mmCIF file of C-alpha atoms in Angstrom:
data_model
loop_
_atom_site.group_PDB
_atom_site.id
_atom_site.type_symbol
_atom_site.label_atom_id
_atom_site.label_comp_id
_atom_site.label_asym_id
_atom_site.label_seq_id
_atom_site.Cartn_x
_atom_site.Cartn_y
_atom_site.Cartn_z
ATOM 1 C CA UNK A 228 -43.088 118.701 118.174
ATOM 2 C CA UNK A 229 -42.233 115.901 120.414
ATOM 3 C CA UNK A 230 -39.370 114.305 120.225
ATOM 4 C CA UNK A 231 -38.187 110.771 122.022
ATOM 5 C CA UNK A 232 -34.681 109.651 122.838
ATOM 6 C CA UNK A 233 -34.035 106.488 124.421
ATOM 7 C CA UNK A 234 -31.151 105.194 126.019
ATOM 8 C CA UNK A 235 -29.668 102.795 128.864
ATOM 9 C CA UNK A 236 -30.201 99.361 126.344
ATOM 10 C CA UNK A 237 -27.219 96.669 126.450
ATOM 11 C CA UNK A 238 -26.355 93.385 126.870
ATOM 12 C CA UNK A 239 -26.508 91.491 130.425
ATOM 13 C CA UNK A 240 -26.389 87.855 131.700
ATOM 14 C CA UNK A 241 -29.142 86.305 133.102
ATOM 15 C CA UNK A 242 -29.907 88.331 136.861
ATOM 16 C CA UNK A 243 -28.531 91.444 136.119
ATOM 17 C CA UNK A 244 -30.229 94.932 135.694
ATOM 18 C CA UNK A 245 -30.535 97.835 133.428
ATOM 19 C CA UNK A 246 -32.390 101.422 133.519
ATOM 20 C CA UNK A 247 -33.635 102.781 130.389
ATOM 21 C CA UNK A 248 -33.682 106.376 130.057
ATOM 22 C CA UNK A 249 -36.315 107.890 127.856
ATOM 23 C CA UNK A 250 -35.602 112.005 127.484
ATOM 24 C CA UNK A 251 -38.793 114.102 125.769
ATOM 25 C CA UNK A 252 -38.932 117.357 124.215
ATOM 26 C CA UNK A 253 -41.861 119.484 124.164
ATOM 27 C CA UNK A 254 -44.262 121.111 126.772
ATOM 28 C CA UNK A 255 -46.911 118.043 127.213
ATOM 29 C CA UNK A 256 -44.797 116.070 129.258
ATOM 30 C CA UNK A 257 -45.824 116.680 133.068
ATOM 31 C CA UNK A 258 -49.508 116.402 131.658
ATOM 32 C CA UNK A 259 -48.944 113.160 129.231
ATOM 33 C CA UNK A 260 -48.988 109.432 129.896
ATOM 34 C CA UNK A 261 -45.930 107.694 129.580
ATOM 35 C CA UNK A 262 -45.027 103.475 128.655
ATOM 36 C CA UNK A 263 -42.542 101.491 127.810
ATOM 37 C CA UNK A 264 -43.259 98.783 125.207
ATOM 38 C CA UNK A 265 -41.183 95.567 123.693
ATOM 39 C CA UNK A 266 -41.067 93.838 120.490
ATOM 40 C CA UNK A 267 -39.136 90.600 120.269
ATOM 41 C CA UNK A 268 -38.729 88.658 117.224
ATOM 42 C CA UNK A 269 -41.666 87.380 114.898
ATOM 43 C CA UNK A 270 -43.865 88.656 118.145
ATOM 44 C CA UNK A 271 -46.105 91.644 118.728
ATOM 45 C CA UNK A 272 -44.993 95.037 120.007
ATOM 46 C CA UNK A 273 -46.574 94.798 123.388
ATOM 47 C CA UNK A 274 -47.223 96.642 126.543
ATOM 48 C CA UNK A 275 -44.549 96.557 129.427
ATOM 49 C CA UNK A 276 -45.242 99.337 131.977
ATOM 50 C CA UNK A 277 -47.042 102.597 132.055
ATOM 51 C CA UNK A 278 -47.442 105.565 134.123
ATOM 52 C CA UNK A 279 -50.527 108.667 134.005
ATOM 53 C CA UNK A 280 -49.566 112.182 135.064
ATOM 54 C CA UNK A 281 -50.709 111.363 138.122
ATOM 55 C CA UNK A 282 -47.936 109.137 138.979
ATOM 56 C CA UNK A 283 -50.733 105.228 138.676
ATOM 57 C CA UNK A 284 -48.657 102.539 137.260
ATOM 58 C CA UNK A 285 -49.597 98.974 135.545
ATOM 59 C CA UNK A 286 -47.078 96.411 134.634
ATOM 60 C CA UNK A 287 -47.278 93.435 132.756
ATOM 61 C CA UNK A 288 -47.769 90.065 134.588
ATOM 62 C CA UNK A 289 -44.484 88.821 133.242
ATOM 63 C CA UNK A 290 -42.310 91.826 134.366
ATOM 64 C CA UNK A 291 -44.162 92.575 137.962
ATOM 65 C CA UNK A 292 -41.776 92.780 140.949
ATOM 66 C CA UNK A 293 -38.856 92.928 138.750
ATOM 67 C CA UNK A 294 -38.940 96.123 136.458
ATOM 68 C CA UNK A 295 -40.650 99.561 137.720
ATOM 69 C CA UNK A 296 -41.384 102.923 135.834
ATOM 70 C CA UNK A 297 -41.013 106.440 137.292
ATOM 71 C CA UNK A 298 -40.662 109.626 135.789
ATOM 72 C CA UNK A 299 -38.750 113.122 136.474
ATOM 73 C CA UNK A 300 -41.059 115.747 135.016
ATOM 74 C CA UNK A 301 -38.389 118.389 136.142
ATOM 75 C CA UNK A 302 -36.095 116.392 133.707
ATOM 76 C CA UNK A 303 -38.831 115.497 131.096
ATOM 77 C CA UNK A 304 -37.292 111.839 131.853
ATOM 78 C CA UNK A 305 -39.310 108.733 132.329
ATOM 79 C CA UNK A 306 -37.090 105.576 133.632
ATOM 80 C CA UNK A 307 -37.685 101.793 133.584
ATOM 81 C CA UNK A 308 -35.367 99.999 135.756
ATOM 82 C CA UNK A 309 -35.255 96.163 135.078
ATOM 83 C CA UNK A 310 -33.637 93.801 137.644
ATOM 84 C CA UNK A 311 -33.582 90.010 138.093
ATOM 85 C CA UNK A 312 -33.541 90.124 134.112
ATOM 86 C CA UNK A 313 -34.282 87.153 131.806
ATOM 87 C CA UNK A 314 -33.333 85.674 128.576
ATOM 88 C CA UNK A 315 -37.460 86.128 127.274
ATOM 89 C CA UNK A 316 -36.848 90.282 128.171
ATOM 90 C CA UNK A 317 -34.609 90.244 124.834
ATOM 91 C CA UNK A 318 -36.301 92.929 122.857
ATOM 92 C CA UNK A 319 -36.623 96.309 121.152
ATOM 93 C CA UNK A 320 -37.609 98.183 123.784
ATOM 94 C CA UNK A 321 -39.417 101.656 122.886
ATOM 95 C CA UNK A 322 -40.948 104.749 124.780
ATOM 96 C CA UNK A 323 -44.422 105.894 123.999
ATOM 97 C CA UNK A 324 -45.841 109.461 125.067
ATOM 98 C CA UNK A 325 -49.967 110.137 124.520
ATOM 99 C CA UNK A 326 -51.741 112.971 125.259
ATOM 100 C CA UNK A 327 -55.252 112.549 124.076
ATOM 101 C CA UNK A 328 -55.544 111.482 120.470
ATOM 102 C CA UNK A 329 -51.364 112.171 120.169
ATOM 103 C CA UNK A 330 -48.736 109.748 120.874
ATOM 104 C CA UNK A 331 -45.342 109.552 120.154
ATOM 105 C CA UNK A 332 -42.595 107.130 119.812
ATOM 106 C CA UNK A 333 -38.741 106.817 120.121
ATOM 107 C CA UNK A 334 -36.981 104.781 118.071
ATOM 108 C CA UNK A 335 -35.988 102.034 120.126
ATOM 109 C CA UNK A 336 -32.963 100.676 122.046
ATOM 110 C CA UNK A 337 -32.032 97.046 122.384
ATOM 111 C CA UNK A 338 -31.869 95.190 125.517
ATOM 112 C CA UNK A 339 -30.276 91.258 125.500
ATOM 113 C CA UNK A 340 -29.735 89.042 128.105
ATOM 114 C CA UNK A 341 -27.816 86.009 128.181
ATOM 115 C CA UNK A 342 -28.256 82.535 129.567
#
């Protein structure tokens, strides 16, 4: 089965940057859609970025021009990097993997930034 393992969360000050690091097991990847998602507290889990197999990506209004999603299928790897960060991008942020009617999650790695 699939299997998700984040990493790259942290804490940072108000302008700096991170990459998250989301590794996959299994034989779907190259064919799957990937996303990152957030949940902040007392909010809703919501979408950040996304990417198809075919390498189309949507962002979020709120994270456009800042943060930006690729993936290594060689390295069953999908990245976010996240620059020019700000306090409101403190969240749980967690990698999602669907394949038709499947999807999978990882279970999350914190990001914080600081005034």
């Amino acid at each position: 089965q699939v299997q998700l393992v984040e990493s790259g969360g942290g804490l940072v000050q108000a302008g700096g940057s991170l990459r998250l690091s989301c590794a996959a097991s299994g034989s779907i990847f190259s064919i799957a859609d990937m996303a990152w998602y957030r949940q902040a507290p007392a909010k809703q889990r919501e979408l950040v970025a996304a990417i198809t197999s075919g390498g189309d990506t949507n962002y979020a209004d709120s994270v456009k021009g800042r943060f930006t999603i690729s993936r290594d299928n060689a390295k069953n790897t999908v990245y976010l990097q996240m620059n020019s960060l700000k306090p409101e991008d403190t969240a749980v942020y967690y990698c999602n993997v669907r394949r038709g009617i499947f999807s999978f999650w990882g279970q999350g790695t914190q990001v914080t930034v600081s005034s």
